[in-house]
Amino acid sequence: MFTPFSGGAFTFAISAFFIALYIPVLYVFRKNSEFRTVLAYKVMFWTGVTDLGQLFIFLLSGIMAMIQSGFLHFYINKFCGSTLYAFWFAMLYLSIIVTLNRFVSVVLSGYYPVIFHPTNVKWMYLLAVMIFGISWIVKLTPYSSYYFEPTLLKWHYGANDVYAVAIVLTKTRQRPSRRWKEYDSDANLYIELSKAQVIVLL
């Protein structure tokens, strides 16, 4: 659908557009006293921060796609990928907290002071930091990677991640075969995994 240049340009443009919208919104959230005191707004602010972090990394990947160059050193690319991965998981968690907060405040309002007691809120924030930190550290290890490939116009997992999925699905303990190390697209992975024995754990 897209050439690498047009796809990269679109990624860059849409990321820049939403960054330009997001920054003023987060500024208002930070400066307005109401937004600083209501829990839902505070969580929404941090959700916005995680979104903004992802957008900046997508902005960088758009540039890499346009010039068709992996100008980032592998480890910097890996660092950006792990950060993007961690921001995404943290964003999912914070979105669930906002949804739960709104649900309890409307449907179970009598339980709101208990569920969202200040102590519980501190634990919720701590869990958000832990989710970010664990996801980030895992992708920084030599055994797991998430990096951008400009020729494919996509972020994707490393060979070790692909092999780990294959091991879980086939319940084998064979060493990684050469084909698992040569995957360049999810399509190939899906085709190969469709041939695997899928084990359903009950």
mmCIF file of C-alpha atoms in Angstrom:
data_model
loop_
_atom_site.group_PDB
_atom_site.id
_atom_site.type_symbol
_atom_site.label_atom_id
_atom_site.label_comp_id
_atom_site.label_asym_id
_atom_site.label_seq_id
_atom_site.Cartn_x
_atom_site.Cartn_y
_atom_site.Cartn_z
ATOM 1 C CA MET A 1 0.000 0.000 0.000
ATOM 2 C CA PHE A 2 2.828 2.369 0.913
ATOM 3 C CA THR A 3 6.293 2.735 -0.479
ATOM 4 C CA PRO A 4 8.930 2.959 2.241
ATOM 5 C CA PHE A 5 9.260 6.715 1.666
ATOM 6 C CA SER A 6 5.531 7.483 1.614
ATOM 7 C CA GLY A 7 4.913 5.210 4.582
ATOM 8 C CA GLY A 8 7.719 6.857 6.519
ATOM 9 C CA ALA A 9 6.486 10.328 5.572
ATOM 10 C CA PHE A 10 2.965 9.445 6.698
ATOM 11 C CA THR A 11 4.255 8.027 9.988
ATOM 12 C CA PHE A 12 6.359 11.140 10.576
ATOM 13 C CA ALA A 13 3.525 13.539 9.683
ATOM 14 C CA ILE A 14 0.834 11.849 11.756
ATOM 15 C CA SER A 15 3.192 11.495 14.737
ATOM 16 C CA ALA A 16 4.205 15.161 14.544
ATOM 17 C CA PHE A 17 0.548 16.197 14.234
ATOM 18 C CA PHE A 18 -0.527 14.336 17.357
ATOM 19 C CA ILE A 19 2.549 15.465 19.302
ATOM 20 C CA ALA A 20 1.588 19.061 18.502
ATOM 21 C CA LEU A 21 -1.920 18.370 19.832
ATOM 22 C CA TYR A 22 -0.840 16.366 22.853
ATOM 23 C CA ILE A 23 1.671 18.781 24.385
ATOM 24 C CA PRO A 24 -0.822 21.662 24.946
ATOM 25 C CA VAL A 25 -3.404 19.221 26.327
ATOM 26 C CA LEU A 26 -0.922 17.781 28.824
ATOM 27 C CA TYR A 27 0.135 21.313 29.755
ATOM 28 C CA VAL A 28 -3.493 22.191 30.567
ATOM 29 C CA PHE A 29 -3.864 18.976 32.569
ATOM 30 C CA ARG A 30 -0.786 19.899 34.560
ATOM 31 C CA LYS A 31 -1.668 23.541 35.212
ATOM 32 C CA ASN A 32 -5.404 23.268 35.942
ATOM 33 C CA SER A 33 -6.043 22.623 39.648
ATOM 34 C CA GLU A 34 -9.099 20.437 38.954
ATOM 35 C CA PHE A 35 -7.093 18.134 36.718
ATOM 36 C CA ARG A 36 -4.411 17.842 39.403
ATOM 37 C CA THR A 37 -6.839 16.768 42.134
ATOM 38 C CA VAL A 38 -9.283 14.361 40.426
ATOM 39 C CA LEU A 39 -7.761 10.875 40.183
ATOM 40 C CA ALA A 40 -9.196 10.062 36.747
ATOM 41 C CA TYR A 41 -7.596 13.183 35.278
ATOM 42 C CA LYS A 42 -4.275 12.463 36.958
ATOM 43 C CA VAL A 43 -4.210 8.959 35.490
ATOM 44 C CA MET A 44 -5.255 10.354 32.105
ATOM 45 C CA PHE A 45 -2.307 12.761 32.303
ATOM 46 C CA TRP A 46 0.151 9.909 32.783
ATOM 47 C CA THR A 47 -1.577 7.914 30.053
ATOM 48 C CA GLY A 48 -0.958 10.909 27.799
ATOM 49 C CA VAL A 49 2.714 10.922 28.797
ATOM 50 C CA THR A 50 3.063 7.285 27.723
ATOM 51 C CA ASP A 51 1.294 8.063 24.439
ATOM 52 C CA LEU A 52 3.588 11.022 23.851
ATOM 53 C CA GLY A 53 6.649 8.866 24.473
ATOM 54 C CA GLN A 54 5.458 6.389 21.855
ATOM 55 C CA LEU A 55 4.752 9.171 19.357
ATOM 56 C CA PHE A 56 8.302 10.533 19.637
ATOM 57 C CA ILE A 57 9.712 7.086 18.889
ATOM 58 C CA PHE A 58 7.337 6.695 15.926
ATOM 59 C CA LEU A 59 8.529 10.102 14.727
ATOM 60 C CA LEU A 60 12.088 8.794 14.709
ATOM 61 C CA SER A 61 11.067 5.581 12.942
ATOM 62 C CA GLY A 62 9.327 7.666 10.261
ATOM 63 C CA ILE A 63 12.614 9.433 9.534
ATOM 64 C CA MET A 64 14.453 6.118 9.346
ATOM 65 C CA ALA A 65 11.865 4.754 6.910
ATOM 66 C CA MET A 66 12.002 7.840 4.675
ATOM 67 C CA ILE A 67 15.750 7.733 4.258
ATOM 68 C CA GLN A 68 15.805 3.915 4.290
ATOM 69 C CA SER A 69 18.629 3.862 6.730
ATOM 70 C CA GLY A 70 19.079 2.210 10.065
ATOM 71 C CA PHE A 71 21.208 5.178 11.093
ATOM 72 C CA LEU A 72 20.682 4.300 14.718
ATOM 73 C CA HIS A 73 23.262 1.966 16.174
ATOM 74 C CA PHE A 74 21.723 -1.447 16.882
ATOM 75 C CA TYR A 75 21.786 -0.916 20.634
ATOM 76 C CA ILE A 76 20.187 2.530 20.350
ATOM 77 C CA ASN A 77 17.530 1.008 18.094
ATOM 78 C CA LYS A 78 17.038 -1.739 20.679
ATOM 79 C CA PHE A 79 16.807 0.877 23.440
ATOM 80 C CA CYS A 80 14.126 2.795 21.513
ATOM 81 C CA GLY A 81 12.243 -0.443 20.856
ATOM 82 C CA SER A 82 12.315 -1.484 24.498
ATOM 83 C CA THR A 83 11.139 1.988 25.538
ATOM 84 C CA LEU A 84 8.309 1.898 22.993
ATOM 85 C CA TYR A 85 7.349 -1.575 24.221
ATOM 86 C CA ALA A 86 7.346 -0.466 27.873
ATOM 87 C CA PHE A 87 5.348 2.705 27.157
ATOM 88 C CA TRP A 88 2.744 0.606 25.349
ATOM 89 C CA PHE A 89 2.280 -1.820 28.235
ATOM 90 C CA ALA A 90 2.124 1.020 30.766
ATOM 91 C CA MET A 91 -0.443 2.811 28.600
ATOM 92 C CA LEU A 92 -2.645 -0.303 28.473
ATOM 93 C CA TYR A 93 -2.522 -0.650 32.250
ATOM 94 C CA LEU A 94 -3.299 3.030 32.880
ATOM 95 C CA SER A 95 -6.194 2.883 30.415
ATOM 96 C CA ILE A 96 -7.656 -0.011 32.406
ATOM 97 C CA ILE A 97 -7.297 2.005 35.629
ATOM 98 C CA VAL A 98 -9.136 4.986 34.100
ATOM 99 C CA THR A 99 -11.912 2.700 32.849
ATOM 100 C CA LEU A 100 -12.209 1.007 36.241
ATOM 101 C CA ASN A 101 -12.226 4.383 37.987
ATOM 102 C CA ARG A 102 -15.091 5.684 35.847
ATOM 103 C CA PHE A 103 -17.041 2.429 36.209
ATOM 104 C CA VAL A 104 -16.752 2.406 39.996
ATOM 105 C CA SER A 105 -17.598 6.108 40.313
ATOM 106 C CA VAL A 106 -20.816 5.649 38.316
ATOM 107 C CA VAL A 107 -21.995 2.096 39.039
ATOM 108 C CA LEU A 108 -20.392 1.278 42.399
ATOM 109 C CA SER A 109 -20.040 4.746 43.872
ATOM 110 C CA GLY A 110 -20.485 3.432 47.418
ATOM 111 C CA TYR A 111 -17.289 1.395 47.066
ATOM 112 C CA TYR A 112 -15.250 4.197 45.498
ATOM 113 C CA PRO A 113 -13.611 5.384 48.769
ATOM 114 C CA VAL A 114 -12.537 1.801 49.478
ATOM 115 C CA ILE A 115 -11.309 0.762 46.030
ATOM 116 C CA PHE A 116 -9.565 4.057 45.350
ATOM 117 C CA HIS A 117 -8.308 4.700 48.848
ATOM 118 C CA PRO A 118 -5.089 6.785 48.748
ATOM 119 C CA THR A 119 -3.048 3.742 49.783
ATOM 120 C CA ASN A 120 -4.525 1.662 46.961
ATOM 121 C CA VAL A 121 -3.867 4.487 44.520
ATOM 122 C CA LYS A 122 -0.196 4.507 45.535
ATOM 123 C CA TRP A 123 -0.032 0.776 44.826
ATOM 124 C CA MET A 124 -1.669 1.341 41.449
ATOM 125 C CA TYR A 125 0.964 3.911 40.542
ATOM 126 C CA LEU A 126 3.727 1.623 41.795
ATOM 127 C CA LEU A 127 2.372 -1.206 39.641
ATOM 128 C CA ALA A 128 2.391 1.107 36.617
ATOM 129 C CA VAL A 129 6.073 1.860 37.232
ATOM 130 C CA MET A 130 6.814 -1.843 37.686
ATOM 131 C CA ILE A 131 5.008 -2.762 34.464
ATOM 132 C CA PHE A 132 7.016 -0.148 32.594
ATOM 133 C CA GLY A 133 10.288 -1.148 34.240
ATOM 134 C CA ILE A 134 9.931 -4.904 33.792
ATOM 135 C CA SER A 135 8.808 -4.594 30.161
ATOM 136 C CA TRP A 136 11.677 -2.196 29.473
ATOM 137 C CA ILE A 137 14.357 -4.331 31.123
ATOM 138 C CA VAL A 138 13.187 -7.558 29.449
ATOM 139 C CA LYS A 139 13.588 -6.029 25.990
ATOM 140 C CA LEU A 140 17.027 -4.673 26.899
ATOM 141 C CA THR A 141 18.391 -8.142 27.587
ATOM 142 C CA PRO A 142 20.269 -10.108 24.895
ATOM 143 C CA TYR A 143 17.458 -12.682 24.914
ATOM 144 C CA SER A 144 14.650 -10.419 23.732
ATOM 145 C CA SER A 145 14.491 -7.540 21.247
ATOM 146 C CA TYR A 146 12.024 -5.157 19.666
ATOM 147 C CA TYR A 147 13.507 -2.988 16.949
ATOM 148 C CA PHE A 148 12.671 -1.005 13.830
ATOM 149 C CA GLU A 149 13.483 -2.324 10.368
ATOM 150 C CA PRO A 150 13.250 0.566 7.856
ATOM 151 C CA THR A 151 13.123 -1.684 4.788
ATOM 152 C CA LEU A 152 9.996 -3.384 6.179
ATOM 153 C CA LEU A 153 8.506 -0.180 7.587
ATOM 154 C CA LYS A 154 7.742 -1.843 10.899
ATOM 155 C CA TRP A 155 8.790 -2.603 14.429
ATOM 156 C CA HIS A 156 9.239 -6.299 15.012
ATOM 157 C CA TYR A 157 10.545 -8.874 17.432
ATOM 158 C CA GLY A 158 13.983 -10.419 17.343
ATOM 159 C CA ALA A 159 14.826 -14.013 16.457
ATOM 160 C CA ASN A 160 14.934 -15.109 20.087
ATOM 161 C CA ASP A 161 11.369 -13.884 20.638
ATOM 162 C CA VAL A 162 10.139 -15.766 17.573
ATOM 163 C CA TYR A 163 11.821 -18.958 18.696
ATOM 164 C CA ALA A 164 10.382 -18.599 22.207
ATOM 165 C CA VAL A 165 6.870 -18.480 20.744
ATOM 166 C CA ALA A 166 7.590 -21.563 18.651
ATOM 167 C CA ILE A 167 8.858 -23.447 21.694
ATOM 168 C CA VAL A 168 5.714 -22.661 23.680
ATOM 169 C CA LEU A 169 3.426 -23.736 20.852
ATOM 170 C CA THR A 170 5.212 -26.923 19.892
ATOM 171 C CA LYS A 171 6.505 -28.011 23.310
ATOM 172 C CA THR A 172 9.887 -28.920 21.863
ATOM 173 C CA ARG A 173 13.342 -28.248 23.213
ATOM 174 C CA GLN A 174 15.244 -28.195 19.931
ATOM 175 C CA ARG A 175 17.864 -25.570 19.280
ATOM 176 C CA PRO A 176 16.767 -22.643 17.093
ATOM 177 C CA SER A 177 16.789 -23.748 13.478
ATOM 178 C CA ARG A 178 18.102 -21.390 10.865
ATOM 179 C CA ARG A 179 14.675 -20.467 9.564
ATOM 180 C CA TRP A 180 13.623 -18.954 12.906
ATOM 181 C CA LYS A 181 16.567 -16.576 12.734
ATOM 182 C CA GLU A 182 15.713 -15.401 9.245
ATOM 183 C CA TYR A 183 12.157 -14.173 9.769
ATOM 184 C CA ASP A 184 11.663 -10.681 8.434
ATOM 185 C CA SER A 185 7.883 -10.455 8.612
ATOM 186 C CA ASP A 186 5.043 -11.531 10.830
ATOM 187 C CA ALA A 187 3.358 -13.109 7.801
ATOM 188 C CA ASN A 188 6.084 -15.751 7.571
ATOM 189 C CA LEU A 189 5.812 -16.379 11.291
ATOM 190 C CA TYR A 190 2.061 -16.871 11.143
ATOM 191 C CA ILE A 191 2.362 -19.282 8.217
ATOM 192 C CA GLU A 192 4.952 -21.359 10.026
ATOM 193 C CA LEU A 193 3.136 -21.327 13.356
ATOM 194 C CA SER A 194 -0.055 -22.461 11.654
ATOM 195 C CA LYS A 195 1.773 -25.712 10.951
ATOM 196 C CA ALA A 196 2.771 -26.093 14.582
ATOM 197 C CA GLN A 197 0.927 -28.120 17.157
ATOM 198 C CA VAL A 198 -0.987 -25.567 19.198
ATOM 199 C CA ILE A 199 -1.318 -26.606 22.815
ATOM 200 C CA VAL A 200 -4.344 -25.240 24.679
ATOM 201 C CA LEU A 201 -3.690 -25.012 28.408
ATOM 202 C CA LEU A 202 -6.850 -25.529 30.455
#
